[in-house]
Coordinates of C-alpha atoms in Angstrom, one line a residue:
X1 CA 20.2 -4.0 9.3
X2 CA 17.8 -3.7 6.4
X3 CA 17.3 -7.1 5.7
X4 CA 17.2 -8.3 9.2
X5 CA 14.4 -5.9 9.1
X6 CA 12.6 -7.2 6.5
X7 CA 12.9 -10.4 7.6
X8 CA 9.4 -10.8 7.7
X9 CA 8.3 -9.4 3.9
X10 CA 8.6 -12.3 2.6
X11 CA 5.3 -11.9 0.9
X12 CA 7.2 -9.2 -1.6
X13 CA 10.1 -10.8 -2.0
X14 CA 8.5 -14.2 -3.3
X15 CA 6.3 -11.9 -5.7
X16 CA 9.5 -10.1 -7.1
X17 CA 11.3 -13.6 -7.4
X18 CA 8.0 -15.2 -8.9
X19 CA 9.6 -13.5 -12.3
X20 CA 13.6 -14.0 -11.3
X21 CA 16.0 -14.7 -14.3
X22 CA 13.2 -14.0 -17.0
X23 CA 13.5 -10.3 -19.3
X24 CA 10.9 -8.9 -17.2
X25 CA 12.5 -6.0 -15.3
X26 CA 11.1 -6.3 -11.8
X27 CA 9.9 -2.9 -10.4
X28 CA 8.8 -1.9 -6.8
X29 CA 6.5 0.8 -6.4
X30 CA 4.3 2.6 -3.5
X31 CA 4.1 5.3 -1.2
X32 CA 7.0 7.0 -0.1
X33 CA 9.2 5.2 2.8
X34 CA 6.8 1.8 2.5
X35 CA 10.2 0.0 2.4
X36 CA 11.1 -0.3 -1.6
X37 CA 14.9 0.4 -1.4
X38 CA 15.4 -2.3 1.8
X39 CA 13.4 -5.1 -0.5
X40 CA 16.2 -4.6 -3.3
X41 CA 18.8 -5.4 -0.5
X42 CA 16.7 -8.6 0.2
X43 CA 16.3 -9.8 -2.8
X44 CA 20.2 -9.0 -3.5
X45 CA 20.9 -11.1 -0.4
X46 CA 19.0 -14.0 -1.3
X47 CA 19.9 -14.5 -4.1
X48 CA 24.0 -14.3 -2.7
X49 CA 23.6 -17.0 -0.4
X50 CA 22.5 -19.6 -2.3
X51 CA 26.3 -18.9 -3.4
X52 CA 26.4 -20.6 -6.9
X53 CA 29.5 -19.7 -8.6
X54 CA 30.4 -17.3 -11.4
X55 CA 27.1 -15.1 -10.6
X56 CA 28.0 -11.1 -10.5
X57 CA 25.9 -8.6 -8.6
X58 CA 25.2 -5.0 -9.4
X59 CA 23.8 -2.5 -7.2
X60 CA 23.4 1.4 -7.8
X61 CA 21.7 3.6 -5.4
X62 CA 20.9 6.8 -7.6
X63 CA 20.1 9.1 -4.5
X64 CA 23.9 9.0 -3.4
X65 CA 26.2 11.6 -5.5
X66 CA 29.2 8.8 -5.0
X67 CA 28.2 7.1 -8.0
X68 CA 29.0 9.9 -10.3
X69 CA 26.2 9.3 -12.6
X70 CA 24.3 11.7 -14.6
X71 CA 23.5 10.7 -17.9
X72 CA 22.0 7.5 -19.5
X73 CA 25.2 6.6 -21.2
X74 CA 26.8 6.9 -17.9
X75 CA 24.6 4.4 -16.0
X76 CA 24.9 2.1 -19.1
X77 CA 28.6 1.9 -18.8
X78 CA 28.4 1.7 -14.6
X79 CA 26.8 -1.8 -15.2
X80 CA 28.3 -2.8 -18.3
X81 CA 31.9 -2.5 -16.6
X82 CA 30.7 -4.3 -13.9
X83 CA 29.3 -7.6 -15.4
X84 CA 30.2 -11.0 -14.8
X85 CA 32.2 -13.1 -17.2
X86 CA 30.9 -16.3 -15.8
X87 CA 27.3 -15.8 -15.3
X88 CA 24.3 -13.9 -15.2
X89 CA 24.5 -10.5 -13.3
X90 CA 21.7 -9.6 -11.0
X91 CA 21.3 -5.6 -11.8
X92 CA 19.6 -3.2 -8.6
X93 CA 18.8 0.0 -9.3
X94 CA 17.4 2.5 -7.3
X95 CA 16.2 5.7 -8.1
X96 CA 16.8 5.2 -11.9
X97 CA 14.2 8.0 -12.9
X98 CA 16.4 11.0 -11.5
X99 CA 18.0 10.5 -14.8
X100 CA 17.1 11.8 -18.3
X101 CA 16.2 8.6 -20.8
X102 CA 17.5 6.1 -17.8
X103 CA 14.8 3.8 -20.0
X104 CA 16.8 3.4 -22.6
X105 CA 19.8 2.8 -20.8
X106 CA 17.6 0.1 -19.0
X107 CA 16.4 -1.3 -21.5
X108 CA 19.5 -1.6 -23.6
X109 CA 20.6 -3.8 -20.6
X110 CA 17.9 -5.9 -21.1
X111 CA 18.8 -6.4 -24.4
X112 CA 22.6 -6.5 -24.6
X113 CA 23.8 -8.2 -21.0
X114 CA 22.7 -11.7 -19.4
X115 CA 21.4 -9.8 -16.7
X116 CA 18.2 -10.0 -14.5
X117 CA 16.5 -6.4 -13.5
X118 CA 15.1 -5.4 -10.3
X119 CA 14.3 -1.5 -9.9
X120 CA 12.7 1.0 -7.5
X121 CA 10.2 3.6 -8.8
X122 CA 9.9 6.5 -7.7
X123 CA 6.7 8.2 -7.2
X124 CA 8.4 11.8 -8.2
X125 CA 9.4 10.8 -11.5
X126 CA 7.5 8.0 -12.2
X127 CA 3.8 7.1 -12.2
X128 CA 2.5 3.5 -12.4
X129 CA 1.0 4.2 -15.4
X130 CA 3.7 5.4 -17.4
X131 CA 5.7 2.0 -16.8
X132 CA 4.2 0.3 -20.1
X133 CA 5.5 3.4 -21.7
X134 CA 8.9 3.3 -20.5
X135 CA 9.9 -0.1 -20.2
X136 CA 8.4 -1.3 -23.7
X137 CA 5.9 -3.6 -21.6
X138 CA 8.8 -5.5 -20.5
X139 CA 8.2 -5.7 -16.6
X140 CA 6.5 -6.7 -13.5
X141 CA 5.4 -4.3 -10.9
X142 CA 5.0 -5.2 -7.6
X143 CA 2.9 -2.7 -5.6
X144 CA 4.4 -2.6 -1.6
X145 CA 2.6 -1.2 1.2
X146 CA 3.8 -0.2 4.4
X147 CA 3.4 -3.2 7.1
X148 CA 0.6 -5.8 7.5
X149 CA -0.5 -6.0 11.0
X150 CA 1.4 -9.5 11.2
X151 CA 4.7 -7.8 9.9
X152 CA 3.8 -5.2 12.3
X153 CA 4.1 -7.7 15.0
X154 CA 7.3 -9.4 13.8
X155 CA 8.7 -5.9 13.6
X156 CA 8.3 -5.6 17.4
X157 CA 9.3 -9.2 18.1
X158 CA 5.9 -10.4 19.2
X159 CA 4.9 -13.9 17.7
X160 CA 1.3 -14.8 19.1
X161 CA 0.4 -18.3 19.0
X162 CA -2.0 -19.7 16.9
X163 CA -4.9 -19.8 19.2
X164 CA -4.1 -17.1 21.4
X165 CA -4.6 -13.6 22.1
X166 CA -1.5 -13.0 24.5
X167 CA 2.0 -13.1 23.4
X168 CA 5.8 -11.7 24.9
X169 CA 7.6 -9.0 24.2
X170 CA 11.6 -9.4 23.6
X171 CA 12.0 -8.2 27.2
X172 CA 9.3 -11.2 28.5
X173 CA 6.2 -8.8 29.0
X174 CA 2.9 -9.6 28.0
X175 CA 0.9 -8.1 25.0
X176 CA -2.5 -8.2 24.5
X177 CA -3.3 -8.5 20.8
X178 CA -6.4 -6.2 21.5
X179 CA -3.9 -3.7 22.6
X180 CA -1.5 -4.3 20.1
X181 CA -4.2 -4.1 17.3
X182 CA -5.2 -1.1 18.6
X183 CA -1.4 0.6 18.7
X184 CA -1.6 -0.5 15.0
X185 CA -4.7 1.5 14.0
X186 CA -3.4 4.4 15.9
X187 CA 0.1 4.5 14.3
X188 CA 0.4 2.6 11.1
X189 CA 3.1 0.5 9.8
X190 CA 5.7 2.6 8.3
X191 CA 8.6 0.7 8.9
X192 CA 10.7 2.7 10.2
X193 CA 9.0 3.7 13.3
X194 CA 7.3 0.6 13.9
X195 CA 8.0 0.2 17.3
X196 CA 5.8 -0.4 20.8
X197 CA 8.5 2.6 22.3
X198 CA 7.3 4.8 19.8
X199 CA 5.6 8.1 20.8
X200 CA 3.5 10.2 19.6
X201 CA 5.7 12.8 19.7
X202 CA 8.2 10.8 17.4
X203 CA 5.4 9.1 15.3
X204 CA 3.7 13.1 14.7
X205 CA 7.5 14.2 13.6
X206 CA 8.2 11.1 10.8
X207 CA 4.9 11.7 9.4
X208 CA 5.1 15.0 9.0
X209 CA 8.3 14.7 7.7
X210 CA 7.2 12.3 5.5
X211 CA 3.7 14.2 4.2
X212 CA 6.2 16.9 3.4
X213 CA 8.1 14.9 1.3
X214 CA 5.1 13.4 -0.7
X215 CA 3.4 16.4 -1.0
X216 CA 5.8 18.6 -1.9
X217 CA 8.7 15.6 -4.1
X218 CA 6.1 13.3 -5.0
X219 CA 3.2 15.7 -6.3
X220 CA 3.8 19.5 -6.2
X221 CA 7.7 19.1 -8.1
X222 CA 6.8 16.5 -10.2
X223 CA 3.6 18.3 -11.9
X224 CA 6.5 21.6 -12.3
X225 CA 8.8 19.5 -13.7
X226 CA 6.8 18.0 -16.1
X227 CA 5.2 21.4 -17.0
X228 CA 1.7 20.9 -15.5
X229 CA 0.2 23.3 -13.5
X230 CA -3.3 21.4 -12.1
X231 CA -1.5 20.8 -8.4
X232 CA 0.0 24.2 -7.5
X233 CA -1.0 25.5 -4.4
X234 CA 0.5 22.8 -1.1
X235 CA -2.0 24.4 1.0
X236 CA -5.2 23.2 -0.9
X237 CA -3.1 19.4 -1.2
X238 CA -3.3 19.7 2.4
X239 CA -6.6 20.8 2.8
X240 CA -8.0 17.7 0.1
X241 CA -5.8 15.0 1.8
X242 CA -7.1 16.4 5.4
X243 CA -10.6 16.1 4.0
X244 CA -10.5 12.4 2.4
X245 CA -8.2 11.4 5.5
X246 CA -11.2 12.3 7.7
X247 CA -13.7 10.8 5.1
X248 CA -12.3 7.4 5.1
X249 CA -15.2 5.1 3.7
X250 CA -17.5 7.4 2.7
X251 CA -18.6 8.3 -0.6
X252 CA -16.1 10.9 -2.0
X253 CA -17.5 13.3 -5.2
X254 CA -14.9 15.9 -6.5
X255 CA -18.3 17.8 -6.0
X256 CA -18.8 17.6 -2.3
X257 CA -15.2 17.7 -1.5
X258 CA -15.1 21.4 -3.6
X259 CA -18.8 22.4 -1.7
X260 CA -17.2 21.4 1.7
X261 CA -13.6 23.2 1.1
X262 CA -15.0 26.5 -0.7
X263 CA -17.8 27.1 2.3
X264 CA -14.6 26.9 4.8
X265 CA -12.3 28.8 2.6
X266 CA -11.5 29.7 -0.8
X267 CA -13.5 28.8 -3.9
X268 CA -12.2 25.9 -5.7
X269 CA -13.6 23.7 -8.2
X270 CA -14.7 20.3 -8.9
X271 CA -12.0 20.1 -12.1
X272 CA -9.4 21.2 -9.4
X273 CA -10.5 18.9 -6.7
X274 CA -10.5 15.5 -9.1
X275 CA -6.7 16.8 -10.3
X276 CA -5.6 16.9 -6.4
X277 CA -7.1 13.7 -5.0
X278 CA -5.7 12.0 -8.6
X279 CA -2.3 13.3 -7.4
X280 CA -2.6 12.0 -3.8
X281 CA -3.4 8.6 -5.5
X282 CA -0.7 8.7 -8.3
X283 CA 1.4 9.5 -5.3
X284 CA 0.0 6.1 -3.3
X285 CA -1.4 8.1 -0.2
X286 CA -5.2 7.0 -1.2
X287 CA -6.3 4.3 -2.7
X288 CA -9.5 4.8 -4.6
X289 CA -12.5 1.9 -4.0
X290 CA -14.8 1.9 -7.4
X291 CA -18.2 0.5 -6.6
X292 CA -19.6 -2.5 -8.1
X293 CA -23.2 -3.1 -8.6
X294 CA -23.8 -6.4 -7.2
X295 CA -27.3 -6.9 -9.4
X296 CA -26.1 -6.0 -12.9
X297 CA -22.3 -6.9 -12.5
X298 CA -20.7 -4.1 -13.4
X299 CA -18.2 -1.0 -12.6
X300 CA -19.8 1.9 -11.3
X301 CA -18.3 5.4 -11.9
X302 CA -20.1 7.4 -9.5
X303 CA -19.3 7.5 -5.9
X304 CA -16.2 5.9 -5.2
X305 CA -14.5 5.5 -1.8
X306 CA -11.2 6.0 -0.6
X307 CA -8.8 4.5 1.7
X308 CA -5.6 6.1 3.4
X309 CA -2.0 4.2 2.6
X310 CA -1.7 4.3 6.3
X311 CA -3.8 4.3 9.2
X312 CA -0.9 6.5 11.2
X313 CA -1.3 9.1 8.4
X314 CA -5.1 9.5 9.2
X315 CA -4.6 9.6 13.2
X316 CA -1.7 12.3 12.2
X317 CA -3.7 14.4 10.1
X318 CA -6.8 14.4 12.7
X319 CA -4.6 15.7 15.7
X320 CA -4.9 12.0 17.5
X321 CA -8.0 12.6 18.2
X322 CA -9.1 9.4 17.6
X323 CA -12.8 8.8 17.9
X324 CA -13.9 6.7 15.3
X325 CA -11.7 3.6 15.6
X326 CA -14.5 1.7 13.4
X327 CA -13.8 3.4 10.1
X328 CA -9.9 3.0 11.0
X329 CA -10.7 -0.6 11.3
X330 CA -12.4 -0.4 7.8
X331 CA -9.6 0.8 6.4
X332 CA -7.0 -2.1 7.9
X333 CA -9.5 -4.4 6.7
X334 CA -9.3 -3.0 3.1
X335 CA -5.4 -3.0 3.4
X336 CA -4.7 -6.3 4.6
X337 CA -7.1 -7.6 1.8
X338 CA -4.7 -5.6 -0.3
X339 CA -1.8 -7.1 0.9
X340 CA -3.0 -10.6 0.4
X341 CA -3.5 -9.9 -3.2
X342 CA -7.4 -9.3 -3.8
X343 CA -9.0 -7.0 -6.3
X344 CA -10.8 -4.9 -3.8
X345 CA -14.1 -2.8 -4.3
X346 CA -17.2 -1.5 -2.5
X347 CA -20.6 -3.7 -3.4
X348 CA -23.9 -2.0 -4.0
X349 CA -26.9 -4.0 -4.2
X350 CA -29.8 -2.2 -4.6
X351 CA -30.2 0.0 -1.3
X352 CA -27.7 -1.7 0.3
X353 CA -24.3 -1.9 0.6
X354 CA -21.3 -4.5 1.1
X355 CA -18.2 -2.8 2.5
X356 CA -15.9 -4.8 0.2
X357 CA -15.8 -7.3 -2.8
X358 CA -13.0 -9.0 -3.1
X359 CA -11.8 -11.2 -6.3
X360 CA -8.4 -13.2 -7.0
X361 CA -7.6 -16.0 -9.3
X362 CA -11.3 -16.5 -9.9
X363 CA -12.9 -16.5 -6.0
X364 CA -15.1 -13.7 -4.9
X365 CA -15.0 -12.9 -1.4
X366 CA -17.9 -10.4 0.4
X367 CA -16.8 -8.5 3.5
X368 CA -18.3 -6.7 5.9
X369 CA -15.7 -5.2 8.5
X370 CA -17.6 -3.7 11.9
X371 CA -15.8 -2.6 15.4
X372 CA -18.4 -4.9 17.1
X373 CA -21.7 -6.2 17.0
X374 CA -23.3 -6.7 20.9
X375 CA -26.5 -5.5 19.8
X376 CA -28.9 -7.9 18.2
X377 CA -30.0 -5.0 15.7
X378 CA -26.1 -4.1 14.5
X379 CA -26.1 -7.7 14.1
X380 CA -28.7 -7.6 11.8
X381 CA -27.8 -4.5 10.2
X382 CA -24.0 -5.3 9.5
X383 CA -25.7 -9.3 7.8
X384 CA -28.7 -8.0 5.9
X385 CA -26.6 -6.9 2.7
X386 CA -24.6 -10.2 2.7
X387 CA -28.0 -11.9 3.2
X388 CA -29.4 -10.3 0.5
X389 CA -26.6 -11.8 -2.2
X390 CA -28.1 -14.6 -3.7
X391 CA -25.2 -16.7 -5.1
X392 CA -22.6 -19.2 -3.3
X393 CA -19.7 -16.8 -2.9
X394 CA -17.9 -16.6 0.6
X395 CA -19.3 -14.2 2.9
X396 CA -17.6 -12.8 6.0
X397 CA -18.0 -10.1 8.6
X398 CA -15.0 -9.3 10.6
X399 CA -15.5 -8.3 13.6
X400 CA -13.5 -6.2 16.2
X401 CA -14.5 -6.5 19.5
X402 CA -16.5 -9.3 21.4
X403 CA -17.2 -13.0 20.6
X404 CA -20.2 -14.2 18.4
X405 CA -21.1 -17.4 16.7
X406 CA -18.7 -18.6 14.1
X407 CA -21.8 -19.0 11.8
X408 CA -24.9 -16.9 11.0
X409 CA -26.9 -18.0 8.4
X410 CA -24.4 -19.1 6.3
X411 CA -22.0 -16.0 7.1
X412 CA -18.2 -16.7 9.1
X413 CA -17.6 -14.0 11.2
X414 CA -14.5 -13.7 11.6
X415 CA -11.9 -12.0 14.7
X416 CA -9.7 -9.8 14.0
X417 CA -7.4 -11.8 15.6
X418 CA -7.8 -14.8 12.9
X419 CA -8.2 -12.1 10.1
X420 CA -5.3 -9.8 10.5
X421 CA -2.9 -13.4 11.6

């Protein structure tokens, strides 16, 4: 079941194998229910059907109480009496952090068996930035989100043709991709309920289930647990989530989001407010957006942005009351690029501003992502900043809604259709 469906997550599973049967311990991170523990079962069955001989497999799923483990020692000796004596052994873990020092036990194994490493991390007992600590340095992470709009698509069994904007459903009914794109924004890709049956009633239950889970497992436990006491109260997590959720691609201060929360409730402050949304990003909900100044090539530290995990979280959180489909677009647009593996921040060019500049293996990519540009004077406006960047860099707006010319001035404007596929 799991890896039928993940069939179509291929993009993580050649990213964990890019580092197969070297000493780097391989570990999966992101937000909670993105799909993690189904990738290990992936990876475990491809790497059993190419069915060479003498090769031993190892899986143990710390969240079950069948495997009797409990101490370091204990999940040392699990694999250790489990090895093969005719090959390498390919070691899954999930879960590892529920138990004390499981880094020494992991990297022992490392050290002592021919083994190759693949782990899950998990956001409520292990940060992203503690990995170097733990694992000595020795691993690759690879960050998962929940689906891409294309996986979205495979999930419901629509394949649309290159070239097309209509496609079939399983059951021979047609799909608009407009109307499918739309679903997406609306609900998200978490995996689980990504379905074109699903309702809101269903999609409003899983997320809250799963907001509960974050917010309290991810963020609230963890900081007790490791004797912190900066993310206490659930009430004002809520409250800061609700506010960035609803301020997707704006400029985001600790010192507006404390103004705007204290003059509708209590007091808070702008030390309190940076510990919170820090929290909601260790725990992969938002994903901050630094800005870079275009003119003197450089970081900015003021006035980040930030994008939500999931576009269902945001339409949950607002009461799917969804009038702003353009910033939701933004954000999918900021995702995907994500997802194809770009370095992604905001541009800032003097007075103006490119929604996204994107880098990997050297290229730099400009974006500017709009609902739709029918008027000659959003044309202009959503062009001018890309217009204004002097170099020979790629420059793209992707567009929503409506045809336009493939080339303005230089710029590819892209559909959303040809984007997101």
């Amino acid at each position: 079941m799991k890896g039928s469906r993940l069939r179509n997550r291929d993009r993580y599973l050649e990213e964990a194998m890019l580092f197969r049967d070297t000493d780097l311990i391989k570990v999966i991170t992101g937000v909670r229910r993105c799909g993690k523990s189904s990738l290990l079962d992936l990876i475990r069955m491809t790497i059993e059907s190419e069915g060479v001989a003498g090769r031993g497999f190892v899986s143990v799923n710390l969240e079950s109480k069948g495997t009797g483990i409990k101490t370091e020692d204990q999940l040392y000796d699990y694999v250790r009496g489990r090895l093969s004596d005719k090959g390498r052994t390919y070691v899954f873990i999930d879960e590892p952090q529920r138990i004390d020092g499981w880094q020494d036990a992991v990297n022992a194994m490392r050290v002592d068996f021919d083994c190759d490493i693949y782990l899950t991390g998990s956001n409520a007992y292990l940060l992203s930035s503690e990995l170097a600590t733990y694992l000595t340095g020795r691993y690759v992470e690879v960050k998962m989100l929940p689906l891409s709009f294309s996986e979205f698509a495979d999930f419901c069994g629509i394949k649309f043709v290159s070239g097309t904007s209509v496609a079939l459903t399983p059951e021979g009914d047609p799909v608009l991709f407009d109307d499918m794109l739309t679903r997406y924004l609306e609900y998200g890709g978490m995996p689980a309920i990504a379905s074109l049956s699903t309702t809101q009633a269903q999609h409003s239950a899983y997320m809250s289930g799963v907001y509960e889970a974050i917010a309290v497992r991810d963020i609230v436990n963890r900081e007790r647990g490791k004797g912190k006491s900066a993310v206490t109260d659930p009430s004002l997590l809520r409250h800061v989530a609700e506010f960035l959720a609803d301020n997707i691609g704006n400029e985001c201060s600790s010192s507006r989001i404390a103004g705007a929360l204290t003059s509708a409730g209590p007091k808070t402050t702008n030390k309190t407010v940076s510990s919170y949304v820090g929290a909601l990003e260790e725990a992969f909900l938002f994903y901050r957006a630094t800005r870079y100044d275009l003119h003197g090539k450089a970081l900015l530290k003021t006035n980040p942005k930030e994008y939500i995990v999931d576009t269902g979280f945001r339409t949950w959180m607002a009461g799917y009351r969804v009038t702003d489909t353009g910033r939701l677009f933004e954000n999918a647009v900021y995702l995907q690029l994500l997802y194809e593996g770009w370095s992604v921040h905001v541009g800032k060019l003097y007075g103006k501003e490119v929604d996204f500049v994107a880098t990997k293996d050297g290229r730099v990519l400009y974006v500017q992502a709009t609902d739709e540009m029918f008027a000659s004077e959003t044309r202009e406006r959503e062009i001018a900043p890309l217009k204004s960047i002097r170099d020979n860099h790629e420059k793209i707006v992707v567009v929503r809604q409506g045809s336009y010319d493939t080339d303005i001035d230089g710029i590819r404007i892209v559909s959303a259709r040809d984007f997101f596929l």
